[in-house]
Short mmCIF file of C-alpha atoms and ligand atoms in Angstrom, two decimals:
data_model
loop_
_atom_site.label_atom_id
_atom_site.label_comp_id
_atom_site.label_asym_id
_atom_site.label_seq_id
_atom_site.Cartn_x
_atom_site.Cartn_y
_atom_site.Cartn_z
CA UNK A 1117 0.00 0.00 0.00
CA UNK A 1118 1.32 3.46 -0.88
CA UNK A 1119 1.61 5.99 1.92
CA UNK A 1120 2.39 9.37 0.28
CA UNK A 1121 2.35 11.33 3.56
CA UNK A 1122 4.88 9.01 5.20
CA UNK A 1123 7.06 9.12 2.07
CA UNK A 1124 6.99 12.93 2.13
CA UNK A 1125 8.01 12.94 5.78
CA UNK A 1126 10.91 10.62 5.01
CA UNK A 1127 12.14 12.93 2.27
CA UNK A 1128 12.01 15.95 4.61
CA UNK A 1129 13.82 13.91 7.25
CA UNK A 1130 16.67 13.17 4.85
CA UNK A 1131 16.85 16.83 3.77
CA UNK A 1132 16.87 18.06 7.37
CA UNK A 1133 19.60 15.60 8.41
CA UNK A 1134 21.71 16.66 5.42
CA UNK A 1135 21.32 20.31 6.41
CA UNK A 1136 22.19 19.60 10.05
CA UNK A 1137 25.24 17.54 9.03
CA UNK A 1138 26.53 20.19 6.66
CA UNK A 1139 26.12 22.90 9.29
CA UNK A 1140 28.10 20.68 11.66
CA UNK A 1141 30.86 20.38 9.05
CA UNK A 1142 30.86 24.11 8.30
CA UNK A 1143 31.02 24.94 12.02
CA UNK A 1144 34.53 23.44 12.03
CA UNK A 1145 35.61 26.11 9.53
CA UNK A 1146 35.11 28.95 11.99
CA UNK A 1147 37.46 30.19 14.68
CA UNK A 1148 40.87 31.49 13.67
CA UNK A 1149 41.55 29.07 10.83
CA UNK A 1150 43.44 30.91 8.12
CA UNK A 1151 41.56 31.38 4.84
CA UNK A 1152 42.76 31.56 1.24
CA UNK A 1153 40.10 34.24 0.81
CA UNK A 1154 41.94 36.55 3.18
CA UNK A 1155 45.16 37.08 1.18
CA UNK A 1156 48.02 39.05 2.68
CA UNK A 1157 50.53 38.91 -0.16
CA UNK A 1158 50.66 39.12 -3.97
CA UNK A 1159 50.79 35.35 -4.59
CA UNK A 1160 47.79 34.58 -2.39
CA UNK A 1161 45.96 37.58 -3.88
CA UNK A 1162 46.41 36.28 -7.45
CA UNK A 1163 45.28 32.82 -6.36
CA UNK A 1164 42.19 34.14 -4.60
CA UNK A 1165 41.38 36.38 -7.59
CA UNK A 1166 41.46 33.26 -9.78
CA UNK A 1167 39.14 31.53 -7.32
CA UNK A 1168 36.62 34.40 -7.49
CA UNK A 1169 36.89 34.55 -11.29
CA UNK A 1170 36.14 30.83 -11.66
CA UNK A 1171 33.36 31.12 -9.07
CA UNK A 1172 31.70 33.93 -11.10
CA UNK A 1173 31.94 31.93 -14.35
CA UNK A 1174 30.61 28.79 -12.62
CA UNK A 1175 27.79 30.80 -10.99
CA UNK A 1176 26.69 32.22 -14.36
CA UNK A 1177 26.61 28.69 -15.83
CA UNK A 1178 24.75 27.33 -12.80
CA UNK A 1179 22.12 30.06 -12.71
CA UNK A 1180 21.44 29.93 -16.49
CA UNK A 1181 21.29 26.11 -16.66
CA UNK A 1182 19.21 25.66 -13.51
CA UNK A 1183 16.98 28.63 -14.50
CA UNK A 1184 16.23 27.06 -17.89
CA UNK A 1185 15.65 23.70 -16.23
CA UNK A 1186 13.21 25.05 -13.63
CA UNK A 1187 11.44 27.16 -16.27
CA UNK A 1188 11.02 24.10 -18.51
CA UNK A 1189 9.79 21.91 -15.65
CA UNK A 1190 7.12 24.44 -14.69
CA UNK A 1191 6.19 25.75 -18.15
CA UNK A 1192 6.02 22.42 -19.93
CA UNK A 1193 4.75 20.22 -17.11
CA UNK A 1194 2.12 17.61 -17.82
CA UNK A 1195 -1.40 19.02 -17.38
CA UNK A 1196 -4.71 17.14 -17.53
CA UNK A 1197 -5.76 16.63 -21.13
CA UNK A 1198 -2.61 18.24 -22.53
CA UNK A 1199 -1.63 16.83 -25.94
CA UNK A 1200 1.56 14.80 -26.44
CA UNK A 1201 4.52 17.15 -27.12
CA UNK A 1202 6.10 17.36 -30.56
CA UNK A 1203 8.65 14.56 -30.95
CA UNK A 1204 12.06 15.58 -32.35
CA UNK A 1205 15.06 13.52 -33.29
CA UNK A 1206 18.31 15.48 -33.51
CA UNK A 1207 18.74 19.21 -34.07
CA UNK A 1208 22.05 20.26 -35.59
CA UNK A 1209 21.77 23.94 -34.58
CA UNK A 1210 21.08 23.12 -30.91
CA UNK A 1211 23.87 20.54 -30.82
CA UNK A 1212 26.39 23.01 -32.24
CA UNK A 1213 25.31 25.66 -29.70
CA UNK A 1214 25.61 23.33 -26.69
CA UNK A 1215 29.03 22.23 -27.83
CA UNK A 1216 30.43 25.68 -28.53
CA UNK A 1217 29.03 27.58 -25.51
CA UNK A 1218 30.51 25.27 -22.80
CA UNK A 1219 33.78 25.16 -24.75
CA UNK A 1220 33.95 28.96 -24.65
CA UNK A 1221 33.32 28.98 -20.87
CA UNK A 1222 35.97 26.28 -20.26
CA UNK A 1223 38.42 28.13 -22.52
CA UNK A 1224 37.89 31.36 -20.56
CA UNK A 1225 38.63 29.48 -17.31
CA UNK A 1226 41.71 27.87 -18.90
CA UNK A 1227 43.07 31.24 -20.04
CA UNK A 1228 42.50 32.72 -16.56
CA UNK A 1229 44.26 29.76 -14.92
CA UNK A 1230 47.28 29.79 -17.25
CA UNK A 1231 47.58 33.58 -16.98
CA UNK A 1232 47.61 33.31 -13.16
CA UNK A 1233 50.02 30.34 -13.09
CA UNK A 1234 52.65 32.03 -15.24
CA UNK A 1235 52.34 35.38 -13.48
CA UNK A 1236 52.36 33.98 -9.95
CA UNK A 1237 55.99 34.78 -9.16
CA UNK A 1238 56.02 38.16 -10.91
CA UNK A 1239 55.28 40.91 -8.42
CA UNK A 1240 56.91 44.09 -7.14
CA UNK A 1241 58.65 44.28 -3.78
CA UNK A 1242 59.55 47.25 -1.60
CA UNK A 1243 62.78 45.50 -0.65
CA UNK A 1244 64.92 44.95 -3.76
CA UNK A 1245 66.89 42.04 -2.25
CA UNK A 1246 65.11 38.68 -2.17
CA UNK A 1247 65.50 36.46 0.90
CA UNK A 1248 66.77 32.93 0.23
CA UNK A 1249 65.43 30.29 2.58
CA UNK A 1250 65.81 26.54 2.67
CA UNK A 1251 62.76 24.82 4.09
CA UNK A 1252 63.30 21.28 5.36
CA UNK A 1253 60.32 19.09 6.13
CA UNK A 1254 60.98 16.74 9.05
CA UNK A 1255 58.65 14.22 10.65
CA UNK A 1256 56.95 16.31 12.03
CA UNK A 1257 58.24 19.84 12.17
CA UNK A 1258 59.65 22.46 9.84
CA UNK A 1259 63.23 23.67 9.73
CA UNK A 1260 64.07 27.05 8.20
CA UNK A 1261 67.67 27.69 7.11
CA UNK A 1262 68.54 31.25 6.14
CA UNK A 1263 71.09 30.68 3.38
CA UNK A 1264 72.85 34.06 3.56
CA UNK A 1265 72.53 34.58 7.29
CA UNK A 1266 73.83 32.19 9.93
CA UNK A 1267 70.38 31.39 11.19
CA UNK A 1268 68.39 28.19 11.62
CA UNK A 1269 64.95 28.19 13.18
CA UNK A 1270 62.24 25.63 13.73
CA UNK A 1271 58.46 26.03 13.46
CA UNK A 1272 58.81 29.79 12.98
CA UNK A 1273 59.86 31.54 9.79
CA UNK A 1274 60.62 35.19 10.46
CA UNK A 1275 60.62 37.38 7.33
CA UNK A 1276 60.64 41.10 6.54
CA UNK A 1277 57.51 42.73 5.08
CA UNK A 1278 57.41 43.52 1.34
CA UNK A 1279 60.30 41.18 0.52
CA UNK A 1280 60.38 38.47 -2.10
CA UNK A 1281 60.97 35.14 -0.35
CA UNK A 1282 62.54 32.36 -2.42
CA UNK A 1283 62.15 29.10 -0.53
CA UNK A 1284 63.83 25.86 -1.62
CA UNK A 1285 61.77 22.95 -0.37
CA UNK A 1286 63.64 19.87 0.83
CA UNK A 1287 62.75 16.60 2.48
CA UNK A 1288 64.91 13.68 3.48
CA UNK A 1289 62.06 11.46 4.55
CA UNK A 1290 58.59 11.47 3.00
CA UNK A 1291 56.52 13.91 0.94
CA UNK A 1292 55.25 16.94 2.84
CA UNK A 1293 53.50 20.00 1.48
CA UNK A 1294 54.30 23.61 2.32
CA UNK A 1295 51.30 25.92 2.67
CA UNK A 1296 50.39 29.21 4.28
CA UNK A 1297 46.81 29.93 3.14
CA UNK A 1298 47.02 33.71 3.56
CA UNK A 1299 50.38 33.97 1.75
CA UNK A 1300 50.72 31.24 -0.90
CA UNK A 1301 49.25 28.00 -2.22
CA UNK A 1302 50.44 24.45 -1.64
CA UNK A 1303 53.74 23.11 -3.00
CA UNK A 1304 54.83 19.54 -2.35
CA UNK A 1305 58.12 18.95 -0.54
CA UNK A 1306 59.44 15.87 -2.31
CA UNK A 1307 62.58 13.88 -1.33
CA UNK A 1308 65.18 14.10 -4.10
CA UNK A 1309 63.25 16.69 -6.05
CA UNK A 1310 63.85 20.28 -5.02
CA UNK A 1311 60.72 22.37 -5.47
CA UNK A 1312 60.54 26.12 -4.98
CA UNK A 1313 57.94 28.32 -3.36
CA UNK A 1314 58.10 32.07 -4.03
CA UNK A 1315 55.97 34.46 -2.02
CA UNK A 1316 55.79 37.78 -0.22
CA UNK A 1317 53.93 39.13 2.78
CA UNK A 1318 52.51 42.65 2.47
CA UNK A 1319 51.43 43.10 6.08
CA UNK A 1320 53.21 42.72 9.39
CA UNK A 1321 51.69 39.88 11.42
CA UNK A 1322 51.69 36.18 12.14
CA UNK A 1323 50.37 33.66 9.60
CA UNK A 1324 49.69 30.01 10.31
CA UNK A 1325 51.08 27.40 7.95
CA UNK A 1326 50.29 23.74 7.73
CA UNK A 1327 51.71 20.59 6.20
CA UNK A 1328 49.09 19.56 3.71
CA UNK A 1329 50.30 16.19 2.43
CA UNK A 1330 49.78 13.11 4.60
CA UNK A 1331 53.25 12.36 5.98
CA UNK A 1332 52.66 9.91 8.80
CA UNK A 1333 50.98 9.62 12.17
CA UNK A 1334 51.43 13.23 13.26
CA UNK A 1335 50.80 14.89 9.89
CA UNK A 1336 47.98 16.96 11.37
CA UNK A 1337 50.42 18.27 13.99
CA UNK A 1338 52.96 19.69 11.56
CA UNK A 1339 52.13 23.36 11.75
CA UNK A 1340 54.33 26.43 11.64
CA UNK A 1341 54.06 30.19 11.71
CA UNK A 1342 55.36 32.82 9.32
CA UNK A 1343 56.13 35.88 11.42
CA UNK A 1344 56.31 39.04 9.32
CA UNK A 1345 58.26 41.94 10.82
CA UNK A 1346 58.96 45.49 9.63
CA UNK A 1347 62.36 45.85 7.92
CA UNK A 1348 63.91 47.46 11.04
CA UNK A 1349 62.52 44.83 13.40
CA UNK A 1350 63.69 42.10 11.05
CA UNK A 1351 67.23 43.56 10.86
CA UNK A 1352 67.37 43.67 14.67
CA UNK A 1353 66.12 40.07 14.82
CA UNK A 1354 68.81 38.90 12.36
CA UNK A 1355 71.54 40.66 14.34
CA UNK A 1356 70.49 38.94 17.57
CA UNK A 1357 69.94 35.52 15.94
CA UNK A 1358 73.39 35.55 14.32
CA UNK A 1359 75.03 35.64 17.75
CA UNK A 1360 76.30 32.44 19.29
CA UNK A 1361 74.82 31.39 22.61
CA UNK A 1362 76.92 32.23 25.65
CA UNK A 1363 79.32 29.39 26.38
CA UNK A 1364 78.55 29.32 30.10
CA UNK A 1365 75.27 30.61 31.55
CA UNK A 1366 75.54 32.63 34.74
CA UNK A 1367 72.37 31.58 36.57
CA UNK A 1368 72.75 28.40 38.67
CA UNK A 1369 69.69 26.49 37.38
CA UNK A 1370 70.55 27.39 33.78
CA UNK A 1371 74.10 26.17 34.32
CA UNK A 1372 72.80 22.87 35.72
CA UNK A 1373 70.49 22.67 32.70
CA UNK A 1374 73.39 23.14 30.31
CA UNK A 1375 75.26 20.29 32.06
CA UNK A 1376 72.21 18.09 31.51
CA UNK A 1377 71.97 19.18 27.87
CA UNK A 1378 75.59 18.20 27.26
CA UNK A 1379 75.65 15.16 29.52
CA UNK A 1380 73.15 12.82 31.12
CA UNK A 1381 70.12 14.46 29.54
CA UNK A 1382 71.29 13.12 26.20
CA UNK A 1383 69.98 16.21 24.39
CA UNK A 1384 73.03 17.04 22.32
CA UNK A 1385 72.76 13.80 20.36
CA UNK A 1386 69.92 15.40 18.41
CA UNK A 1387 70.00 19.13 19.17
CA UNK A 1388 72.61 21.79 18.54
CA UNK A 1389 73.42 25.12 20.15
CA UNK A 1390 75.92 27.32 18.33
CA UNK A 1391 78.69 28.30 20.75
CA UNK A 1392 78.04 25.26 22.97
CA UNK A 1393 78.06 22.01 20.99
CA UNK A 1394 78.03 23.50 17.48
CA UNK A 1395 80.75 25.64 15.95
CA UNK A 1396 79.88 28.86 14.17
CA UNK A 1397 80.26 27.27 10.73
CA UNK A 1398 78.02 24.34 11.65
CA UNK A 1399 74.92 26.44 12.05
CA UNK A 1400 72.95 24.45 9.52
CA UNK A 1401 70.90 21.58 10.84
CA UNK A 1402 70.45 19.32 7.91
CA UNK A 1403 69.24 19.83 4.37
CA UNK A 1404 71.14 18.41 1.46
CA UNK A 1405 74.69 18.70 2.73
CA UNK A 1406 74.66 17.94 6.43
CA UNK A 1407 72.72 15.36 8.36
CA UNK A 1408 74.17 16.78 11.48
CA UNK A 1409 71.17 16.91 13.73
CA UNK A 1410 67.90 15.08 14.09
CA UNK A 1411 66.14 17.75 16.12
CA UNK A 1412 65.74 21.53 15.95
CA UNK A 1413 68.68 23.88 16.39
CA UNK A 1414 68.14 25.44 19.83
CA UNK A 1415 70.65 28.32 19.68
CA UNK A 1416 67.92 30.95 20.17
CA UNK A 1417 65.18 28.76 21.55
CA UNK A 1418 64.24 31.33 24.21
CA UNK A 1419 63.14 33.80 21.51
CA UNK A 1420 60.70 31.39 19.85
CA UNK A 1421 57.09 30.88 20.85
CA UNK A 1422 56.16 27.62 19.16
CA UNK A 1423 57.43 24.12 19.87
CA UNK A 1424 56.80 20.57 18.67
CA UNK A 1425 55.39 21.50 15.25
CA UNK A 1426 53.58 24.48 16.80
CA UNK A 1427 51.19 22.28 18.75
CA UNK A 1428 52.58 23.57 22.06
CA UNK A 1429 53.48 27.13 22.98
CA UNK A 1430 56.59 28.23 24.78
CA UNK A 1431 55.80 31.07 27.14
CA UNK A 1432 58.34 31.87 29.88
CA UNK A 1433 55.57 33.45 31.98
CA UNK A 1434 53.80 30.07 32.17
CA UNK A 1435 56.98 28.16 33.01
CA UNK A 1436 58.30 30.00 36.07
CA UNK A 1437 61.07 28.11 37.86
CA UNK A 1438 60.73 28.26 41.66
CA UNK A 1439 62.52 26.60 44.55
CA UNK A 1440 60.46 23.81 46.10
CA UNK A 1441 60.22 22.99 49.82
CA UNK A 1442 63.04 20.45 49.31
CA UNK A 1443 65.32 23.26 48.12
CA UNK A 1444 65.32 21.95 44.55
CA UNK A 1445 64.10 23.88 41.50
CA UNK A 1446 60.72 23.02 40.02
CA UNK A 1447 58.16 24.49 37.62
CA UNK A 1448 55.55 26.48 39.55
CA UNK A 1449 52.57 25.37 37.44
CA UNK A 1450 53.51 22.37 35.25
CA UNK A 1451 50.01 22.09 33.74
CA UNK A 1452 50.30 25.55 32.17
CA UNK A 1453 53.82 24.98 30.81
CA UNK A 1454 53.89 23.48 27.29
CA UNK A 1455 57.62 22.87 27.46
CA UNK A 1456 57.23 20.95 30.74
CA UNK A 1457 54.68 18.63 29.10
CA UNK A 1458 56.99 18.15 26.13
CA UNK A 1459 60.06 17.30 28.24
CA UNK A 1460 58.06 15.14 30.65
CA UNK A 1461 56.70 12.85 27.94
CA UNK A 1462 57.20 13.86 24.30
CA UNK A 1463 55.71 10.58 23.08
CA UNK A 1464 52.46 11.28 24.91
CA UNK A 1465 52.21 14.72 23.29
CA UNK A 1466 53.11 13.52 19.81
CA UNK A 1467 53.25 9.71 19.49
CA UNK A 1468 55.92 8.39 17.13
CA UNK A 1469 58.07 11.51 16.99
CA UNK A 1470 61.88 11.35 16.98
CA UNK A 1471 62.28 12.64 20.52
CA UNK A 1472 62.81 9.45 22.48
CA UNK A 1473 64.34 10.35 25.83
CA UNK A 1474 64.78 8.88 29.26
CA UNK A 1475 62.35 9.97 31.98
CA UNK A 1476 63.49 13.28 33.41
CA UNK A 1477 62.79 14.28 37.01
CA UNK A 1478 60.86 17.49 37.73
CA UNK A 1479 64.11 19.03 38.98
CA UNK A 1480 65.92 18.16 35.75
CA UNK A 1481 63.05 19.54 33.67
CA UNK A 1482 63.11 22.81 35.65
CA UNK A 1483 66.88 23.09 35.09
CA UNK A 1484 66.57 22.39 31.37
CA UNK A 1485 63.77 24.95 31.05
CA UNK A 1486 65.88 27.52 32.92
CA UNK A 1487 68.68 26.87 30.44
CA UNK A 1488 66.48 26.95 27.34
CA UNK A 1489 64.89 30.18 28.54
CA UNK A 1490 68.35 31.76 28.80
CA UNK A 1491 68.96 31.08 25.09
CA UNK A 1492 67.35 34.26 23.76
CU1 CUA B 2552 54.37 16.73 6.84
CU2 CUA B 2552 52.10 16.14 6.53
#
C-alpha cells in the first residue's frame, strides 16, 4: 500500500539531516583558521582572484542552466488533457550551440588559470633584495635555514615585510606539502626533487602554515608560523639571531640545565646550540649537505614561541622556575607549561616523533627549562 504522507516525511527527514550535518561540518571552519580568501601577499591575492573569477563563471553557468531547467519543468509540465509534445530527433543547430558555448566557458577558465600560473611569481617588492630560505620538512616539524645569514629556526619563519621570499623545499624522509593559506598555495616537498615556493607578505603579522600532504601519524600536527616583521625589526632580529649562545650561563639552574643538555640528559645527540656544541660554521641543521642533527637547532630557543610543530606554545611566563620545599628547583605550574609537558613525555604529546628520551625528574626539567629560557 502506498503511503504518500509518510514518504513525504521521510524525504524531509533526509533533507533536514543533510542540512544539520553540513552545518556541523561548516562549524569546524570557523574560529581562527586561516583562509585563502583573506590574502596578505601578492601570490595569495592572485590565487584568490582566480578563485573568485572561476566562481563567477561557474555561478553564471549554474544560474542559467538551472533557471532554464526550472522554467522548462514548470512551463512544460504535464497538465490534464494536454496533448503529447512534438517529438524531435536530432537538431544540428542546438547541438552546435551546446558544444560551442561550454567550450567557450571552459576556454575562458583555462586562459585565466594559465595567466595566473605564469604570473604567480612576478610581483613588485619594496625590498629589492630577495631572501633565500631553505625549508626542510621533518617528521613532524619544519626547519628554516637562512642561506645568507647564519640562522636556523624551527616552526617559525621570520621574514621582513614587502620582501620576495625564495624558498627551496627539501625533504629527506617522505613527501610533505608547504602551505600558508594567507600567503601562498600548496607546493609539495618531495625527497630528491627540489621544489621552490616564491611568495611575499605585504602586512606585518603572524600567519599560520600547515603541512598539507599526509606524511605519517602526526601529519595533522605539523604546523608552523610565518612571522612578518617590519624591515627594522627584522634587521634587529637577524643581528640577535646571528650571535652564538653564551658558552657558560651565569644563573645556577641554567648552568645545571646546560650540564644536563651536554651530559646525562642526552639532548646534544639530536640538538645543537651554536657556541656550545656547534661551531659557528656548523649552524645548519640538515638539508642536502649535512645530516648533522635530528632535532631543531636550539641556539635561540628562548626567543621562539612555538614548539613541537607548533602544537605547544613556549611562554616563559607560564613556566616559572621556583625553589620547592626540598630546596630543589621546580616548575611552579607544570600544567600551564607546554615545554614541561613536552620534556616530561614527548611521546604522549606527539606519538611516534623522533624525541625518544629517558624519563626526566621534575628538577631536571626545571633546570633544562631555565637553560632553554636563557637562550634568547
Ligand atoms: Cu608533513 Cu604532513
